[in-house]
Structures are given as structure tokens and as C-alpha cells.
PDB file of C-alpha atoms in Angstrom:
ATOM      1  CA  MET A   9     -24.728   5.878  -5.335  1.00  0.00           C
ATOM      2  CA  ASP A  10     -25.919   4.294  -2.104  1.00  0.00           C
ATOM      3  CA  GLU A  11     -24.712   5.526   1.246  1.00  0.00           C
ATOM      4  CA  HIS A  12     -22.315   3.103   2.930  1.00  0.00           C
ATOM      5  CA  ASP A  13     -20.793   3.239   6.374  1.00  0.00           C
ATOM      6  CA  TYR A  14     -17.161   2.115   6.515  1.00  0.00           C
ATOM      7  CA  VAL A  15     -15.797   1.335   9.967  1.00  0.00           C
ATOM      8  CA  TYR A  16     -12.244   1.362  11.253  1.00  0.00           C
ATOM      9  CA  GLN A  17     -10.726  -2.060  11.904  1.00  0.00           C
ATOM     10  CA  LEU A  18      -9.250  -2.314  15.370  1.00  0.00           C
ATOM     11  CA  ARG A  19      -7.458  -5.657  15.205  1.00  0.00           C
ATOM     12  CA  PRO A  20      -4.171  -4.288  13.750  1.00  0.00           C
ATOM     13  CA  LEU A  21      -4.045  -1.721  16.562  1.00  0.00           C
ATOM     14  CA  ILE A  22      -5.388  -3.629  19.528  1.00  0.00           C
ATOM     15  CA  VAL A  23      -3.912  -7.139  19.170  1.00  0.00           C
ATOM     16  CA  PRO A  24      -0.272  -5.986  19.592  1.00  0.00           C
ATOM     17  CA  GLY A  25      -1.367  -3.789  22.499  1.00  0.00           C
ATOM     18  CA  LEU A  26      -3.142  -6.653  24.228  1.00  0.00           C
ATOM     19  CA  MET A  27      -0.120  -8.892  23.706  1.00  0.00           C
ATOM     20  CA  PHE A  28       1.999  -6.206  25.388  1.00  0.00           C
ATOM     21  CA  LEU A  29      -0.444  -5.929  28.295  1.00  0.00           C
ATOM     22  CA  ILE A  30      -0.306  -9.714  28.794  1.00  0.00           C
ATOM     23  CA  LEU A  31       3.436 -10.259  28.315  1.00  0.00           C
ATOM     24  CA  TYR A  32       4.758  -7.169  30.134  1.00  0.00           C
ATOM     25  CA  PRO A  33       3.689  -8.240  33.656  1.00  0.00           C
ATOM     26  CA  LEU A  34       4.971 -11.781  33.031  1.00  0.00           C
ATOM     27  CA  ILE A  35       8.386 -10.543  31.919  1.00  0.00           C
ATOM     28  CA  MET A  36       8.667  -7.862  34.608  1.00  0.00           C
ATOM     29  CA  GLY A  37       7.407 -10.286  37.256  1.00  0.00           C
ATOM     30  CA  SER A  38      10.068 -12.840  36.332  1.00  0.00           C
ATOM     31  CA  VAL A  39      12.794 -10.155  36.292  1.00  0.00           C
ATOM     32  CA  HIS A  40      11.658  -8.963  39.725  1.00  0.00           C
ATOM     33  CA  PHE A  41      11.478 -12.546  41.013  1.00  0.00           C
ATOM     34  CA  PHE A  42      15.030 -13.447  39.977  1.00  0.00           C
ATOM     35  CA  ARG A  43      16.588 -10.064  40.680  1.00  0.00           C
ATOM     36  CA  LYS A  44      14.833  -7.984  43.287  1.00  0.00           C
ATOM     37  CA  LEU A  45      14.203  -4.607  41.663  1.00  0.00           C
ATOM     38  CA  PRO A  46      14.458  -1.490  43.800  1.00  0.00           C
ATOM     39  CA  THR A  47      11.098   0.034  44.733  1.00  0.00           C
ATOM     40  CA  MET A  48      11.683   3.106  42.577  1.00  0.00           C
ATOM     41  CA  GLU A  49      12.387   1.050  39.434  1.00  0.00           C
ATOM     42  CA  LEU A  50       9.384  -1.162  40.113  1.00  0.00           C
ATOM     43  CA  ARG A  51       7.108   1.895  40.434  1.00  0.00           C
ATOM     44  CA  VAL A  52       8.446   3.358  37.174  1.00  0.00           C
ATOM     45  CA  LEU A  53       7.825   0.052  35.376  1.00  0.00           C
ATOM     46  CA  ILE A  54       4.296  -0.157  36.824  1.00  0.00           C
ATOM     47  CA  GLY A  55       3.712   3.441  35.723  1.00  0.00           C
ATOM     48  CA  ILE A  56       4.821   2.598  32.179  1.00  0.00           C
ATOM     49  CA  TYR A  57       2.398  -0.342  32.191  1.00  0.00           C
ATOM     50  CA  VAL A  58      -0.541   1.755  33.431  1.00  0.00           C
ATOM     51  CA  VAL A  59       0.122   4.590  30.953  1.00  0.00           C
ATOM     52  CA  SER A  60       0.450   2.055  28.115  1.00  0.00           C
ATOM     53  CA  GLY A  61      -2.808   0.403  29.132  1.00  0.00           C
ATOM     54  CA  LEU A  62      -4.602   3.756  29.196  1.00  0.00           C
ATOM     55  CA  GLY A  63      -3.126   4.645  25.790  1.00  0.00           C
ATOM     56  CA  ILE A  64      -4.301   1.365  24.282  1.00  0.00           C
ATOM     57  CA  LEU A  65      -7.761   1.917  25.776  1.00  0.00           C
ATOM     58  CA  ALA A  66      -7.866   5.441  24.295  1.00  0.00           C
ATOM     59  CA  LEU A  67      -6.827   4.076  20.866  1.00  0.00           C
ATOM     60  CA  TRP A  68      -9.564   1.474  21.065  1.00  0.00           C
ATOM     61  CA  VAL A  69     -12.259   4.003  22.011  1.00  0.00           C
ATOM     62  CA  ILE A  70     -11.231   6.491  19.294  1.00  0.00           C
ATOM     63  CA  GLY A  71     -10.753   3.737  16.692  1.00  0.00           C
ATOM     64  CA  LYS A  72     -14.143   2.211  17.518  1.00  0.00           C
ATOM     65  CA  SER A  73     -15.789   5.552  16.786  1.00  0.00           C
ATOM     66  CA  LYS A  74     -14.092   6.157  13.404  1.00  0.00           C
ATOM     67  CA  HIS A  75     -16.371   5.921  10.372  1.00  0.00           C
ATOM     68  CA  VAL A  76     -16.300   7.125   6.776  1.00  0.00           C
ATOM     69  CA  GLN A  77     -19.490   7.592   4.799  1.00  0.00           C
ATOM     70  CA  ILE A  78     -19.629   8.433   1.127  1.00  0.00           C
ATOM     71  CA  GLU A  79     -23.026   9.924   0.539  1.00  0.00           C
ATOM     72  CA  GLU A  80     -24.618  11.325  -2.597  1.00  0.00           C
ATOM     73  CA  GLU A  81     -22.856  14.725  -2.494  1.00  0.00           C
ATOM     74  CA  GLN A  82     -20.382  14.509   0.386  1.00  0.00           C
ATOM     75  CA  ILE A  83     -17.797  12.453   2.220  1.00  0.00           C
ATOM     76  CA  VAL A  84     -18.253  12.346   5.987  1.00  0.00           C
ATOM     77  CA  PHE A  85     -15.434  11.455   8.398  1.00  0.00           C
ATOM     78  CA  GLN A  86     -16.711  10.780  11.922  1.00  0.00           C
ATOM     79  CA  SER A  87     -15.041   9.972  15.229  1.00  0.00           C
ATOM     80  CA  LEU A  88     -15.162  10.993  18.868  1.00  0.00           C
ATOM     81  CA  LEU A  89     -12.841  13.816  17.898  1.00  0.00           C
ATOM     82  CA  GLY A  90     -15.532  15.323  15.666  1.00  0.00           C
ATOM     83  CA  GLU A  91     -17.227  15.153  12.318  1.00  0.00           C
ATOM     84  CA  HIS A  92     -15.770  16.509   9.077  1.00  0.00           C
ATOM     85  CA  ILE A  93     -17.994  16.875   6.037  1.00  0.00           C
ATOM     86  CA  LEU A  94     -16.319  17.265   2.663  1.00  0.00           C
ATOM     87  CA  GLU A  95     -18.300  18.413  -0.321  1.00  0.00           C
ATOM     88  CA  PRO A  96     -16.895  18.246  -3.861  1.00  0.00           C
ATOM     89  CA  LYS A  97     -16.210  22.005  -3.849  1.00  0.00           C
ATOM     90  CA  ASP A  98     -14.045  21.591  -0.710  1.00  0.00           C
ATOM     91  CA  ILE A  99     -11.795  18.867  -2.156  1.00  0.00           C
ATOM     92  CA  ARG A 100      -8.688  20.175  -3.923  1.00  0.00           C
ATOM     93  CA  ARG A 101      -7.065  16.850  -4.850  1.00  0.00           C
ATOM     94  CA  VAL A 102      -7.231  13.130  -4.178  1.00  0.00           C
ATOM     95  CA  ALA A 103      -3.989  11.184  -4.377  1.00  0.00           C
ATOM     96  CA  PHE A 104      -3.784   7.396  -4.451  1.00  0.00           C
ATOM     97  CA  TYR A 105      -0.515   5.717  -3.525  1.00  0.00           C
ATOM     98  CA  PHE A 106       1.099   2.797  -1.719  1.00  0.00           C
ATOM     99  CA  ASP A 107       2.835   3.458   1.593  1.00  0.00           C
ATOM    100  CA  GLY A 108       6.171   2.007   2.686  1.00  0.00           C
ATOM    101  CA  LYS A 109       4.467  -1.222   3.792  1.00  0.00           C
ATOM    102  CA  GLY A 110       2.756  -1.707   0.435  1.00  0.00           C
ATOM    103  CA  GLN A 111      -0.688  -0.733   1.718  1.00  0.00           C
ATOM    104  CA  GLU A 112      -3.059   1.247  -0.438  1.00  0.00           C
ATOM    105  CA  VAL A 113      -3.802   4.786   0.769  1.00  0.00           C
ATOM    106  CA  ALA A 114      -6.009   7.575  -0.538  1.00  0.00           C
ATOM    107  CA  GLN A 115      -5.083  11.089   0.573  1.00  0.00           C
ATOM    108  CA  ILE A 116      -7.857  13.663   0.286  1.00  0.00           C
ATOM    109  CA  ARG A 117      -6.739  17.261   0.414  1.00  0.00           C
ATOM    110  CA  ALA A 118      -9.467  19.688   1.381  1.00  0.00           C
ATOM    111  CA  ASN A 119      -8.367  23.301   1.750  1.00  0.00           C
ATOM    112  CA  ASP A 120      -5.300  23.014   4.025  1.00  0.00           C
ATOM    113  CA  GLU A 121      -6.252  19.730   5.712  1.00  0.00           C
ATOM    114  CA  PHE A 122      -5.474  16.160   4.722  1.00  0.00           C
ATOM    115  CA  TYR A 123      -7.757  13.168   5.247  1.00  0.00           C
ATOM    116  CA  TYR A 124      -6.528   9.622   4.796  1.00  0.00           C
ATOM    117  CA  VAL A 125      -8.376   6.471   3.832  1.00  0.00           C
ATOM    118  CA  SER A 126      -6.379   3.282   4.243  1.00  0.00           C
ATOM    119  CA  GLU A 127      -6.842  -0.464   4.433  1.00  0.00           C
ATOM    120  CA  PHE A 128      -7.776  -0.080   8.095  1.00  0.00           C
ATOM    121  CA  TYR A 129     -11.325   0.752   6.983  1.00  0.00           C
ATOM    122  CA  PHE A 130     -13.685  -2.141   6.331  1.00  0.00           C
ATOM    123  CA  PRO A 131     -14.757  -3.104   3.710  1.00  0.00           C
ATOM    124  CA  PHE A 132     -11.864  -1.367   1.980  1.00  0.00           C
ATOM    125  CA  PRO A 133     -12.408  -2.468  -1.663  1.00  0.00           C
ATOM    126  CA  GLU A 134     -15.959  -1.095  -1.605  1.00  0.00           C
ATOM    127  CA  LEU A 135     -14.749   2.122   0.004  1.00  0.00           C
ATOM    128  CA  MET A 136     -12.136   2.630  -2.714  1.00  0.00           C
ATOM    129  CA  SER A 137     -14.692   1.866  -5.407  1.00  0.00           C
ATOM    130  CA  ASP A 138     -17.139   4.394  -3.931  1.00  0.00           C
ATOM    131  CA  LEU A 139     -14.344   6.958  -3.648  1.00  0.00           C
ATOM    132  CA  GLU A 140     -13.328   6.408  -7.279  1.00  0.00           C
ATOM    133  CA  ASN A 141     -16.971   6.794  -8.385  1.00  0.00           C
ATOM    134  CA  PHE A 142     -17.263   9.982  -6.306  1.00  0.00           C
ATOM    135  CA  ILE A 143     -14.121  11.403  -7.959  1.00  0.00           C
ATOM    136  CA  GLN A 144     -15.363  10.595 -11.455  1.00  0.00           C
ATOM    137  CA  LYS A 145     -18.898  11.844 -10.786  1.00  0.00           C
ATOM    138  CA  TYR A 146     -17.693  15.266  -9.637  1.00  0.00           C
ATOM    139  CA  GLY A 147     -14.620  15.519 -11.868  1.00  0.00           C
ATOM    140  CA  LEU A 148     -12.237  15.981  -8.945  1.00  0.00           C
ATOM    141  CA  ARG A 149      -8.524  16.420  -9.563  1.00  0.00           C
ATOM    142  CA  SER A 150      -6.692  13.170  -8.821  1.00  0.00           C
ATOM    143  CA  ASN A 151      -4.086  10.719 -10.022  1.00  0.00           C
ATOM    144  CA  LEU A 152      -6.824   8.128 -10.538  1.00  0.00           C
ATOM    145  CA  GLN A 153      -5.983   7.367 -14.200  1.00  0.00           C
ATOM    146  CA  SER A 154      -2.298   6.695 -13.534  1.00  0.00           C
ATOM    147  CA  TYR A 155      -3.163   4.800 -10.342  1.00  0.00           C
ATOM    148  CA  VAL A 156      -5.666   2.554 -12.136  1.00  0.00           C
ATOM    149  CA  GLY A 157      -3.091   1.999 -14.899  1.00  0.00           C
ATOM    150  CA  LEU A 158      -0.583   0.694 -12.311  1.00  0.00           C
ATOM    151  CA  ASN A 159      -3.067  -1.791 -10.880  1.00  0.00           C
ATOM    152  CA  LYS A 160      -3.962  -3.410 -14.227  1.00  0.00           C
TER     153      LYS A 160
END
């Protein structure tokens, strides 16, 4: 099995945030223009805008740093928040399911922690294939057979 690096896609997170950052001043500016807002309200609205902008920037920086690598004998989750290395002996169960929005998700339970792999990682089909091969190679406990049966 070759080592692949799967990166986190930022478009689903950042595009709505950028739309907010563009539209918010236009809407608030027009409200202020037609109805003079008191200084206190205007400062609160500007504060909300600044905090939102900083939050979106933080999401972008953390999301840009997120990677998953499936190597020969381990799965490595990396981000600015740290690196987590999972070896087959650490993994208790892998569950495949569809979330409420119909997106495919793999939940990896290692000891008392959960790690999630979703369609936000690119390229997702290759990641799922590598994960399925990893599960089969090491005989990990999973719902892979019933999951594969649903997709056929």
C-alpha cells in the first residue's frame, strides 16, 4: 500500500464565511444609512463582524493544516492542533455510516477517542479505499461488510 496524503477541503467552510464577510457590511451599512443606529449598537455589530472574521480565519488556518495519511502500518491525522498516530493495535472499531445530510463518514474509535474521516478530505474515494484496505489487511473490527452490501 502506497502512502497517500489526503488534505482537507476548505471550500465548504470558507465560501459561506467569505459571503458573510462581504454581505454583512453591505447590509449593516444600508441599515445604518436609512436608520441611524446608536453608537453602542453599531459598535456591537462591528464587534460581531470582527469576531466572525477572526473565527473564519482560524477555521481556514486549522483546516489548511489538516491531513490524513494512511501509511503501511499506521494512520496519521495531522493538523496545527497536533499529530495523532493510530496503529492497528490502537484501533478498537471502524464504523461507516451516512450522516443526516447523506454524506459518507468513517468513524475510527481508538481507545476512548474518536477520529472522523468525511467527504471534506480530498480525494475522498481513494481515502475510503485505502481505509478499507487497511481494515482488511489488519483484520480490524468494523461494519465494512454490511456497509459495502448497502452500496452495491
